[in-house]
XYZ file of C-alpha atoms in Angstrom:
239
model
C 77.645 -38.039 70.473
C 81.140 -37.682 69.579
C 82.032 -40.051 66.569
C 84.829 -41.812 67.328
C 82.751 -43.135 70.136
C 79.738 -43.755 67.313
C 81.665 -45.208 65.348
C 83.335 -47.659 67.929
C 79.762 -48.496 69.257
C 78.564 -49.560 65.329
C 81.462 -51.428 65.175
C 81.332 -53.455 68.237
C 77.779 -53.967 67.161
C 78.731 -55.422 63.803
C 81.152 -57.586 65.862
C 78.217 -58.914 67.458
C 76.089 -59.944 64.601
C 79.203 -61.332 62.736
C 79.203 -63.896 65.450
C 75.809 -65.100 64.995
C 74.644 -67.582 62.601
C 73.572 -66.499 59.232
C 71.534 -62.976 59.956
C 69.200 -64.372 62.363
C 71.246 -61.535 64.942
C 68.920 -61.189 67.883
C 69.722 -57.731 68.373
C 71.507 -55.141 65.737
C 72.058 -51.388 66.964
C 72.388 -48.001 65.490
C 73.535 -45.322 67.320
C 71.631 -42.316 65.986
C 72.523 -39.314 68.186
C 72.397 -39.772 71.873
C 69.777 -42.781 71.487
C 70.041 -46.796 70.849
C 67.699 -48.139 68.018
C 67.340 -52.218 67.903
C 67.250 -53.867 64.490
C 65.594 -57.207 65.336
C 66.499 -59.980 63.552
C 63.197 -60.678 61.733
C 63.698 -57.032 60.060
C 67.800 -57.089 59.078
C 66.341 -57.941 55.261
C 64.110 -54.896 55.318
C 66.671 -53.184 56.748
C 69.156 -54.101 54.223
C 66.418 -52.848 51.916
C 66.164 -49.811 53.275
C 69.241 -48.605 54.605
C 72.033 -50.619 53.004
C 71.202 -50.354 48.835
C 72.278 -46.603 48.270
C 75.970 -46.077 49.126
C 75.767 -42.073 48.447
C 73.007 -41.326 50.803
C 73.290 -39.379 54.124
C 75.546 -40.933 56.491
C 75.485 -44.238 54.989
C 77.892 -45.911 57.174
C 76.335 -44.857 60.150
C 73.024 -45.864 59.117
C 73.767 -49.339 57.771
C 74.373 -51.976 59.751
C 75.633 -54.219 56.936
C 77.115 -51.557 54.445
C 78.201 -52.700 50.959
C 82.021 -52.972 50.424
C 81.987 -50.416 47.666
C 81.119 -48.099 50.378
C 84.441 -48.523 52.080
C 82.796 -47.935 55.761
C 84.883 -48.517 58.462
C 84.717 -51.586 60.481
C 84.428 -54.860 59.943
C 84.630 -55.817 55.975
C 84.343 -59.652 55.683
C 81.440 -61.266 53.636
C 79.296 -62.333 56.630
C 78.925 -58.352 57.325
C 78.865 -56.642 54.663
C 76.235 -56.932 51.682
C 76.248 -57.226 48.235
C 73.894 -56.077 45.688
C 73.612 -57.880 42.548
C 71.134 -55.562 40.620
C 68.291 -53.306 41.319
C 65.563 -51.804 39.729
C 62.885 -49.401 40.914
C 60.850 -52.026 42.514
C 63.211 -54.913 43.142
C 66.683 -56.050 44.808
C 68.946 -58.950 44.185
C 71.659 -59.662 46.376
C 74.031 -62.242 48.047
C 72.514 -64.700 50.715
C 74.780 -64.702 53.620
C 74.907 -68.370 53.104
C 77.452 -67.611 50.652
C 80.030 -66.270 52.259
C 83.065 -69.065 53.295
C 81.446 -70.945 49.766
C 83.193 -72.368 46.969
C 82.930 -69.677 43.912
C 80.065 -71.530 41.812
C 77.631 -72.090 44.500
C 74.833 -69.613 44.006
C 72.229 -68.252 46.580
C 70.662 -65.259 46.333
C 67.924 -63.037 47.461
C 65.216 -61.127 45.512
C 63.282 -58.428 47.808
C 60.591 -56.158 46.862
C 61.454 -52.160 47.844
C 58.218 -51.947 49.174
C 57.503 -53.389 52.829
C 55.861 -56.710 52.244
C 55.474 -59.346 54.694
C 55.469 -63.076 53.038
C 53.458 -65.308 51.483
C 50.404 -64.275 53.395
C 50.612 -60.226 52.463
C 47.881 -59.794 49.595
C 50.677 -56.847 48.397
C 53.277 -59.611 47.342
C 53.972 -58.902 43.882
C 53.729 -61.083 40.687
C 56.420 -59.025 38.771
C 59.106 -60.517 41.644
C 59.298 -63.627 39.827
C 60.077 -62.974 36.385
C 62.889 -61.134 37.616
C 63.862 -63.462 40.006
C 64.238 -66.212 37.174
C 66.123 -63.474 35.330
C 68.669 -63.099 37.692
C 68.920 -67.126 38.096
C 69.579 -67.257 34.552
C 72.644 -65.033 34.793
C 74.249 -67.721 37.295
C 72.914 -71.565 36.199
C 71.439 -73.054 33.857
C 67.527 -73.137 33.262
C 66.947 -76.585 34.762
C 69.235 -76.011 37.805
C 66.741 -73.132 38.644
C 64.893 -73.421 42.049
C 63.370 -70.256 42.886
C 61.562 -70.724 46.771
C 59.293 -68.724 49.264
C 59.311 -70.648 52.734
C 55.701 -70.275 54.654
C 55.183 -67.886 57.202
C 55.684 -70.570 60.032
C 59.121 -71.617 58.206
C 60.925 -68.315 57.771
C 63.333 -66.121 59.487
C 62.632 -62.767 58.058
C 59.439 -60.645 57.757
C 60.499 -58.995 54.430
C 59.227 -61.122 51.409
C 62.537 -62.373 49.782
C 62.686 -65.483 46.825
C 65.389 -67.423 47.601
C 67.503 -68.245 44.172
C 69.308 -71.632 44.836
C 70.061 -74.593 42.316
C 67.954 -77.389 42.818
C 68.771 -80.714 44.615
C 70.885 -83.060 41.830
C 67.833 -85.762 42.381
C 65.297 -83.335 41.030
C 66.804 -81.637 38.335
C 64.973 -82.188 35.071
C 61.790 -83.742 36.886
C 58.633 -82.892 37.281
C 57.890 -82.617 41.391
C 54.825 -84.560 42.037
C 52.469 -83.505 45.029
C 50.420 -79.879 44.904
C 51.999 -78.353 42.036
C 50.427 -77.128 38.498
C 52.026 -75.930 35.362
C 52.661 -72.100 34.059
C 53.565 -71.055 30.643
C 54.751 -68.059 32.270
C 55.539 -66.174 35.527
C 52.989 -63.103 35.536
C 50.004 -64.932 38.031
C 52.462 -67.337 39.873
C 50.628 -65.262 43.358
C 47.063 -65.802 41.997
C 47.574 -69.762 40.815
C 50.079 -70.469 43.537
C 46.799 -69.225 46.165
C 44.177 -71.055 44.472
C 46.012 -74.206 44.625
C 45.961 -73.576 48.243
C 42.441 -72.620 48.640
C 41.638 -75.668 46.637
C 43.953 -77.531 49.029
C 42.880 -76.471 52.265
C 46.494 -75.328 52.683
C 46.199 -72.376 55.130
C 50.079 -71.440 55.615
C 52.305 -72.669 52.460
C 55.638 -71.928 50.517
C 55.897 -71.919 47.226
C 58.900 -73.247 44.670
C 59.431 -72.188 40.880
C 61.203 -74.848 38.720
C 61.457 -75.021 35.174
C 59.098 -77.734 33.593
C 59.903 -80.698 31.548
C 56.622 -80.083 29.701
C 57.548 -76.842 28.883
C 57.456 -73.298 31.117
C 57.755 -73.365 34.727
C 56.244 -76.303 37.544
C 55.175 -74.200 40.899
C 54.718 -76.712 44.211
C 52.974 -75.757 47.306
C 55.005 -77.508 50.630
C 53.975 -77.007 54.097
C 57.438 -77.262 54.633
C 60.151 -75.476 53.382
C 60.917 -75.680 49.776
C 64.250 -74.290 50.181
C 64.719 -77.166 52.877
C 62.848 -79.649 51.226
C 64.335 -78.948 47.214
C 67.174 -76.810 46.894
C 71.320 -76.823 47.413
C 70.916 -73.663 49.803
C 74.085 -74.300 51.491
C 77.325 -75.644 50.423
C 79.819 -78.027 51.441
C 83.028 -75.837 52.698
């Protein structure tokens, strides 16, 4: 395929999902040769995971559908389709929430993924070491009782990559302790294991999961049916 024409199909493409709300795009494509590959809108995390994190790989551009600005790809360079990683380590990825783009310069929300392919809440691969540095990279943009780290349920959630959400929490429940099924950590190494036996114990069988900073010392997880980031956090601004 000749690449002016590639690269004017990508484009038109990204033109597409800038349009959309958030990156719930129903359809993303790739052009890859003389063949059309979808991107559904359930994956665009794991893509971003995948294919957007390493600017000096092979045909980067090409292959990302939301390309970091470093990268200088051509196209379409506003926030809403580009990405933006904030760190990453061997197993892990922070990065900008869409949500942010068009937002006031101290609202926060952020994403922590895992590299490898996990699905949610449910996936019995989710790791425990996510959360620690979730909190870590919270730390670096509020303060400790602003802190509202959230998982939304399987039934609640957009994307099948498993992503914490880093958001502040709601004004009206900063420095609280959440009532309803929650129990108390000293740290953030078993929040998986505690975080399922509260459900079991519960009867809960689909749940999402928020990390706050306690009042009585280390951190306060809470188990919702609903979704914490919904129910608990600031996880969009006011433009």
């Amino acid at each position: 395929m000749n690449i002016t024409l590639l690269n004017a199909l990508i484009y038109l493409c990204k033109q597409v999902a800038k349009c959309q709300h958030g990156l719930a795009v129903v359809v993303l494509c790739s052009c890859i040769f003389n063949n059309v590959h979808a991107v559904v809108s359930s994956d665009m995390l794991l893509h971003i995971v995948e294919q957007c994190t390493n600017t000096s790989s092979a045909d980067y551009c090409n292959k990302c559908l939301a390309p970091q600005a470093t990268a200088m790809c051509p196209g379409n360079a506003t926030c809403r389709a580009t990405s933006e990683i904030w760190q990453e380590t061997p197993d892990f990825v922070a990065m900008r929430d869409i949500k942010m783009c068009g937002c006031p310069a101290h609202f926060v929300h952020g994403l922590v993924l895992p590299k490898s392919r996990v699905s949610g809440v449910e996936d019995a691969k989710r790791p425990e070491a996510i959360w620690q540095f979730a909190w870590d990279m919270a730390t670096e943009r509020m303060p400790q009782h602003e802190i509202a780290l959230a998982v939304n349920p399987r039934t609640r959630r957009s994307q099948n990559q498993l992503h914490v959400h880093l958001v502040r929490l709601k004004p009206e429940f900063q420095g609280k302790n959440l009532e309803g099924v929650t129990v108390h950590t000293q740290n953030l190494t078993k929040v998986w294991e505690l975080a399922a036996g509260l459900a079991h114990a519960n009867a809960m069988q689909d749940y999402g999961v928020l990390v706050t900073s306690s009042n009585k010392g280390g951190y306060l997880i809470v188990l919702t049916a609903q979704s914490p980031e919904v129910l608990f956090t600031q996880a969009y601004c006011n433009r």
